[in-house]
Short mmCIF file of N, CA and C in Angstrom, two decimals:
data_model
loop_
_atom_site.label_atom_id
_atom_site.label_comp_id
_atom_site.label_asym_id
_atom_site.label_seq_id
_atom_site.Cartn_x
_atom_site.Cartn_y
_atom_site.Cartn_z
N MET A 322 -47.63 30.60 -49.73
CA MET A 322 -47.04 29.35 -49.28
C MET A 322 -47.75 28.19 -49.95
N ALA A 323 -46.99 27.22 -50.45
CA ALA A 323 -47.54 26.03 -51.07
C ALA A 323 -48.19 25.16 -50.00
N LYS A 324 -49.24 24.45 -50.38
CA LYS A 324 -49.93 23.58 -49.44
C LYS A 324 -49.40 22.16 -49.48
N SER A 325 -48.58 21.85 -50.49
CA SER A 325 -47.98 20.53 -50.56
C SER A 325 -46.70 20.60 -51.38
N LEU A 326 -45.92 19.56 -51.21
CA LEU A 326 -44.66 19.41 -51.94
C LEU A 326 -44.65 17.98 -52.46
N ARG A 327 -44.33 17.80 -53.71
CA ARG A 327 -44.28 16.46 -54.30
C ARG A 327 -42.99 16.34 -55.09
N LEU A 328 -42.30 15.21 -54.92
CA LEU A 328 -41.01 15.02 -55.56
C LEU A 328 -40.83 13.55 -55.91
N ARG A 329 -40.50 13.28 -57.15
CA ARG A 329 -40.18 11.92 -57.59
C ARG A 329 -38.70 11.70 -57.34
N CYS A 330 -38.33 10.58 -56.74
CA CYS A 330 -36.95 10.30 -56.37
C CYS A 330 -36.51 8.97 -56.99
N ASP A 331 -35.40 9.00 -57.73
CA ASP A 331 -34.93 7.77 -58.34
C ASP A 331 -33.39 7.71 -58.44
N HIS A 332 -32.74 8.62 -57.77
CA HIS A 332 -31.27 8.65 -57.81
C HIS A 332 -30.73 8.49 -56.38
N ALA A 333 -29.57 7.89 -56.26
CA ALA A 333 -28.99 7.61 -54.95
C ALA A 333 -28.80 8.84 -54.08
N THR A 334 -28.68 10.01 -54.68
CA THR A 334 -28.48 11.23 -53.89
C THR A 334 -29.76 12.06 -53.73
N ASP A 335 -30.87 11.56 -54.21
CA ASP A 335 -32.13 12.31 -54.10
C ASP A 335 -32.57 12.54 -52.66
N HIS A 336 -32.10 11.71 -51.74
CA HIS A 336 -32.47 11.92 -50.34
C HIS A 336 -31.92 13.25 -49.81
N VAL A 337 -30.79 13.70 -50.36
CA VAL A 337 -30.21 14.97 -49.94
C VAL A 337 -31.07 16.13 -50.44
N VAL A 338 -31.47 16.05 -51.69
CA VAL A 338 -32.34 17.08 -52.27
C VAL A 338 -33.68 17.11 -51.54
N ALA A 339 -34.26 15.92 -51.32
CA ALA A 339 -35.56 15.83 -50.64
C ALA A 339 -35.48 16.40 -49.23
N ALA A 340 -34.42 16.09 -48.51
CA ALA A 340 -34.26 16.59 -47.15
C ALA A 340 -34.16 18.11 -47.13
N SER A 341 -33.40 18.66 -48.06
CA SER A 341 -33.23 20.11 -48.13
C SER A 341 -34.56 20.80 -48.47
N LEU A 342 -35.27 20.28 -49.44
CA LEU A 342 -36.57 20.86 -49.80
C LEU A 342 -37.58 20.73 -48.67
N ALA A 343 -37.56 19.59 -47.98
CA ALA A 343 -38.48 19.38 -46.86
C ALA A 343 -38.19 20.34 -45.72
N GLN A 344 -36.92 20.57 -45.45
CA GLN A 344 -36.55 21.50 -44.38
C GLN A 344 -37.02 22.92 -44.72
N ARG A 345 -36.79 23.34 -45.94
CA ARG A 345 -37.24 24.67 -46.36
C ARG A 345 -38.77 24.77 -46.32
N PHE A 346 -39.45 23.72 -46.77
CA PHE A 346 -40.92 23.69 -46.76
C PHE A 346 -41.43 23.82 -45.32
N ALA A 347 -40.82 23.07 -44.41
CA ALA A 347 -41.24 23.12 -43.00
C ALA A 347 -41.01 24.51 -42.42
N ARG A 348 -39.88 25.12 -42.72
CA ARG A 348 -39.60 26.48 -42.24
C ARG A 348 -40.63 27.47 -42.79
N ASP A 349 -40.96 27.32 -44.08
CA ASP A 349 -41.97 28.19 -44.70
C ASP A 349 -43.35 28.00 -44.08
N CYS A 350 -43.57 26.84 -43.48
CA CYS A 350 -44.85 26.55 -42.82
C CYS A 350 -44.85 26.99 -41.35
N GLY A 351 -43.75 27.59 -40.90
CA GLY A 351 -43.70 28.11 -39.55
C GLY A 351 -43.00 27.22 -38.53
N PHE A 352 -42.40 26.14 -38.96
CA PHE A 352 -41.66 25.27 -38.04
C PHE A 352 -40.37 25.97 -37.63
N GLY A 353 -39.97 25.77 -36.39
CA GLY A 353 -38.69 26.28 -35.91
C GLY A 353 -37.54 25.47 -36.48
N SER A 354 -36.33 25.95 -36.24
CA SER A 354 -35.13 25.29 -36.79
C SER A 354 -35.02 23.82 -36.39
N ARG A 355 -35.22 23.52 -35.12
CA ARG A 355 -35.09 22.14 -34.64
C ARG A 355 -36.13 21.23 -35.28
N SER A 356 -37.38 21.67 -35.31
CA SER A 356 -38.45 20.86 -35.89
C SER A 356 -38.25 20.68 -37.39
N ALA A 357 -37.85 21.74 -38.08
CA ALA A 357 -37.59 21.65 -39.52
C ALA A 357 -36.44 20.70 -39.80
N SER A 358 -35.44 20.69 -38.95
CA SER A 358 -34.32 19.75 -39.10
C SER A 358 -34.77 18.31 -38.88
N SER A 359 -35.66 18.11 -37.93
CA SER A 359 -36.21 16.77 -37.71
C SER A 359 -36.98 16.28 -38.93
N VAL A 360 -37.75 17.17 -39.53
CA VAL A 360 -38.48 16.83 -40.76
C VAL A 360 -37.48 16.45 -41.84
N ALA A 361 -36.42 17.21 -42.00
CA ALA A 361 -35.41 16.95 -43.02
C ALA A 361 -34.75 15.59 -42.82
N ILE A 362 -34.38 15.28 -41.60
CA ILE A 362 -33.72 13.99 -41.31
C ILE A 362 -34.67 12.84 -41.61
N ALA A 363 -35.92 12.95 -41.17
CA ALA A 363 -36.90 11.89 -41.41
C ALA A 363 -37.14 11.70 -42.90
N VAL A 364 -37.32 12.79 -43.62
CA VAL A 364 -37.56 12.70 -45.06
C VAL A 364 -36.36 12.09 -45.77
N GLY A 365 -35.16 12.52 -45.41
CA GLY A 365 -33.96 11.97 -46.03
C GLY A 365 -33.86 10.47 -45.84
N GLU A 366 -34.16 10.01 -44.65
CA GLU A 366 -34.09 8.57 -44.37
C GLU A 366 -35.15 7.80 -45.14
N LEU A 367 -36.38 8.31 -45.16
CA LEU A 367 -37.47 7.63 -45.86
C LEU A 367 -37.22 7.57 -47.37
N VAL A 368 -36.76 8.67 -47.95
CA VAL A 368 -36.48 8.69 -49.38
C VAL A 368 -35.30 7.78 -49.71
N SER A 369 -34.28 7.79 -48.86
CA SER A 369 -33.13 6.91 -49.06
C SER A 369 -33.56 5.45 -49.08
N ASN A 370 -34.44 5.07 -48.16
CA ASN A 370 -34.94 3.69 -48.13
C ASN A 370 -35.71 3.34 -49.39
N ALA A 371 -36.56 4.26 -49.85
CA ALA A 371 -37.36 4.00 -51.06
C ALA A 371 -36.45 3.77 -52.27
N VAL A 372 -35.46 4.62 -52.44
CA VAL A 372 -34.56 4.49 -53.59
C VAL A 372 -33.69 3.24 -53.45
N ARG A 373 -33.19 2.99 -52.25
CA ARG A 373 -32.32 1.83 -52.03
C ARG A 373 -33.05 0.51 -52.24
N HIS A 374 -34.26 0.39 -51.72
CA HIS A 374 -34.96 -0.89 -51.73
C HIS A 374 -35.92 -1.06 -52.91
N ALA A 375 -36.36 0.03 -53.52
CA ALA A 375 -37.32 -0.07 -54.63
C ALA A 375 -36.81 0.54 -55.93
N GLY A 376 -35.69 1.26 -55.86
CA GLY A 376 -35.16 1.89 -57.05
C GLY A 376 -35.73 3.27 -57.32
N GLU A 377 -36.88 3.57 -56.73
CA GLU A 377 -37.51 4.87 -56.89
C GLU A 377 -38.65 5.01 -55.89
N GLY A 378 -39.07 6.22 -55.71
CA GLY A 378 -40.20 6.48 -54.81
C GLY A 378 -40.70 7.89 -55.01
N THR A 379 -41.79 8.20 -54.33
CA THR A 379 -42.39 9.52 -54.41
C THR A 379 -42.55 10.08 -53.02
N LEU A 380 -42.08 11.29 -52.83
CA LEU A 380 -42.24 12.03 -51.58
C LEU A 380 -43.38 13.01 -51.75
N GLU A 381 -44.25 13.07 -50.77
CA GLU A 381 -45.30 14.08 -50.75
C GLU A 381 -45.41 14.60 -49.33
N ILE A 382 -45.38 15.91 -49.18
CA ILE A 382 -45.57 16.54 -47.88
C ILE A 382 -46.80 17.43 -48.00
N ILE A 383 -47.74 17.25 -47.09
CA ILE A 383 -49.01 17.96 -47.13
C ILE A 383 -49.18 18.74 -45.83
N VAL A 384 -49.58 19.99 -45.95
CA VAL A 384 -49.85 20.83 -44.78
C VAL A 384 -51.20 20.42 -44.20
N LEU A 385 -51.22 20.15 -42.89
CA LEU A 385 -52.46 19.80 -42.20
C LEU A 385 -52.98 21.03 -41.48
N HIS A 386 -54.26 21.28 -41.61
CA HIS A 386 -54.93 22.41 -40.95
C HIS A 386 -56.04 21.87 -40.06
N GLY A 387 -56.66 22.72 -39.32
CA GLY A 387 -57.78 22.32 -38.48
C GLY A 387 -57.31 21.83 -37.13
N ALA A 388 -58.01 20.82 -36.59
CA ALA A 388 -57.70 20.31 -35.25
C ALA A 388 -56.29 19.73 -35.18
N THR A 389 -55.86 19.07 -36.25
CA THR A 389 -54.51 18.52 -36.32
C THR A 389 -53.68 19.41 -37.24
N ARG A 390 -52.79 20.18 -36.64
CA ARG A 390 -51.93 21.06 -37.43
C ARG A 390 -50.56 20.45 -37.53
N GLY A 391 -49.97 20.57 -38.67
CA GLY A 391 -48.63 20.03 -38.86
C GLY A 391 -48.41 19.64 -40.30
N LEU A 392 -47.54 18.68 -40.50
CA LEU A 392 -47.23 18.18 -41.83
C LEU A 392 -47.46 16.69 -41.89
N GLU A 393 -48.00 16.24 -42.99
CA GLU A 393 -48.10 14.80 -43.25
C GLU A 393 -47.05 14.49 -44.30
N ILE A 394 -46.18 13.55 -43.98
CA ILE A 394 -45.10 13.15 -44.88
C ILE A 394 -45.44 11.76 -45.40
N ARG A 395 -45.50 11.64 -46.71
CA ARG A 395 -45.78 10.35 -47.34
C ARG A 395 -44.63 10.02 -48.28
N VAL A 396 -44.10 8.82 -48.14
CA VAL A 396 -43.13 8.32 -49.09
C VAL A 396 -43.66 6.97 -49.56
N SER A 397 -43.87 6.86 -50.85
CA SER A 397 -44.41 5.62 -51.40
C SER A 397 -43.45 5.06 -52.44
N ASP A 398 -43.45 3.74 -52.55
CA ASP A 398 -42.63 3.07 -53.54
C ASP A 398 -43.26 1.72 -53.84
N SER A 399 -42.70 1.01 -54.78
CA SER A 399 -43.23 -0.31 -55.13
C SER A 399 -42.23 -1.41 -54.78
N GLY A 400 -41.49 -1.19 -53.70
CA GLY A 400 -40.48 -2.15 -53.25
C GLY A 400 -41.10 -3.36 -52.58
N PRO A 401 -40.25 -4.23 -52.03
CA PRO A 401 -40.72 -5.48 -51.44
C PRO A 401 -41.47 -5.32 -50.13
N GLY A 402 -41.47 -4.14 -49.55
CA GLY A 402 -42.17 -3.93 -48.28
C GLY A 402 -41.23 -4.15 -47.11
N ILE A 403 -41.76 -3.91 -45.94
CA ILE A 403 -40.98 -4.05 -44.72
C ILE A 403 -41.81 -4.81 -43.70
N GLU A 404 -41.17 -5.70 -43.02
CA GLU A 404 -41.86 -6.43 -41.96
C GLU A 404 -41.93 -5.55 -40.74
N LYS A 405 -43.13 -5.31 -40.25
CA LYS A 405 -43.29 -4.42 -39.10
C LYS A 405 -42.58 -4.95 -37.87
N ALA A 406 -42.39 -6.24 -37.77
CA ALA A 406 -41.70 -6.82 -36.62
C ALA A 406 -40.27 -6.33 -36.53
N THR A 407 -39.64 -6.01 -37.66
CA THR A 407 -38.25 -5.56 -37.63
C THR A 407 -38.12 -4.18 -36.99
N LEU A 408 -39.22 -3.44 -36.97
CA LEU A 408 -39.15 -2.10 -36.40
C LEU A 408 -39.02 -2.10 -34.89
N SER A 409 -39.46 -3.17 -34.24
CA SER A 409 -39.38 -3.24 -32.79
C SER A 409 -38.21 -4.11 -32.32
N GLY A 410 -37.47 -4.66 -33.28
CA GLY A 410 -36.36 -5.52 -32.92
C GLY A 410 -35.11 -4.73 -32.60
N PRO A 411 -34.07 -5.43 -32.14
CA PRO A 411 -32.83 -4.74 -31.74
C PRO A 411 -32.02 -4.20 -32.91
N HIS A 412 -32.24 -4.72 -34.11
CA HIS A 412 -31.46 -4.29 -35.27
C HIS A 412 -32.38 -3.66 -36.29
N ASP A 413 -32.27 -2.38 -36.44
CA ASP A 413 -33.09 -1.64 -37.40
C ASP A 413 -32.21 -1.28 -38.58
N ASP A 414 -32.19 -2.14 -39.61
CA ASP A 414 -31.32 -1.88 -40.75
C ASP A 414 -31.97 -0.94 -41.76
N HIS A 415 -33.14 -0.43 -41.46
CA HIS A 415 -33.82 0.48 -42.37
C HIS A 415 -33.73 1.93 -41.89
N GLY A 416 -33.19 2.18 -40.72
CA GLY A 416 -33.09 3.54 -40.20
C GLY A 416 -34.42 4.09 -39.73
N LEU A 417 -35.44 3.25 -39.70
CA LEU A 417 -36.76 3.74 -39.32
C LEU A 417 -36.90 4.01 -37.83
N ALA A 418 -36.02 3.47 -37.03
CA ALA A 418 -36.07 3.77 -35.59
C ALA A 418 -35.83 5.26 -35.37
N ALA A 419 -34.91 5.83 -36.12
CA ALA A 419 -34.66 7.28 -36.01
C ALA A 419 -35.87 8.07 -36.47
N VAL A 420 -36.48 7.64 -37.56
CA VAL A 420 -37.68 8.31 -38.07
C VAL A 420 -38.78 8.27 -37.01
N MET A 421 -38.94 7.12 -36.38
CA MET A 421 -39.98 6.97 -35.36
C MET A 421 -39.73 7.88 -34.16
N ARG A 422 -38.47 8.11 -33.82
CA ARG A 422 -38.15 9.01 -32.71
C ARG A 422 -38.37 10.48 -33.08
N LEU A 423 -38.23 10.81 -34.34
CA LEU A 423 -38.31 12.21 -34.77
C LEU A 423 -39.74 12.70 -35.02
N LEU A 424 -40.62 11.79 -35.39
CA LEU A 424 -41.97 12.19 -35.78
C LEU A 424 -42.97 11.89 -34.66
N ASP A 425 -44.05 12.64 -34.61
CA ASP A 425 -45.09 12.44 -33.61
C ASP A 425 -45.87 11.15 -33.84
N GLN A 426 -46.07 10.80 -35.09
CA GLN A 426 -46.84 9.61 -35.43
C GLN A 426 -46.29 9.03 -36.72
N ILE A 427 -46.28 7.71 -36.83
CA ILE A 427 -45.86 7.05 -38.06
C ILE A 427 -46.80 5.88 -38.33
N ASP A 428 -47.25 5.81 -39.56
CA ASP A 428 -48.09 4.71 -40.02
C ASP A 428 -47.38 4.07 -41.19
N ILE A 429 -47.32 2.74 -41.19
CA ILE A 429 -46.65 2.03 -42.27
C ILE A 429 -47.66 1.13 -42.95
N ASP A 430 -47.82 1.33 -44.23
CA ASP A 430 -48.66 0.46 -45.05
C ASP A 430 -47.70 -0.28 -45.96
N SER A 431 -47.48 -1.54 -45.65
CA SER A 431 -46.45 -2.29 -46.34
C SER A 431 -47.03 -3.28 -47.34
N GLY A 432 -48.03 -2.88 -48.04
CA GLY A 432 -48.56 -3.71 -49.10
C GLY A 432 -49.99 -4.12 -48.88
N PRO A 433 -50.56 -4.80 -49.86
CA PRO A 433 -51.98 -5.14 -49.82
C PRO A 433 -52.34 -6.20 -48.76
N ASP A 434 -51.36 -6.96 -48.31
CA ASP A 434 -51.63 -8.04 -47.35
C ASP A 434 -51.75 -7.56 -45.92
N GLU A 435 -51.36 -6.32 -45.64
CA GLU A 435 -51.35 -5.86 -44.25
C GLU A 435 -52.40 -4.84 -43.99
#
């Protein structure tokens, strides 16, 4: 089993490929169907945002061992960033509200100023 998955995304449909690979990776790591589907949905949304707002991005999924077991999902891009205040507002035009509901923890680093 691979310990990480890395994928460069720069096409409008790459979120579909990323979601499929993430789901398979999660299943290979022992996640059940529901949890693997949650990983796929979250990855698809994050990659879609990176490509839509920055033109490209990089997905990396890392297997966590030890006291914290699970997967760490990282999507990075060089886009304009996101205002964290929009995540708690009534209108989430980035789809991140769904990601926040699906994952146990989410950290957002939106540039050097934050």
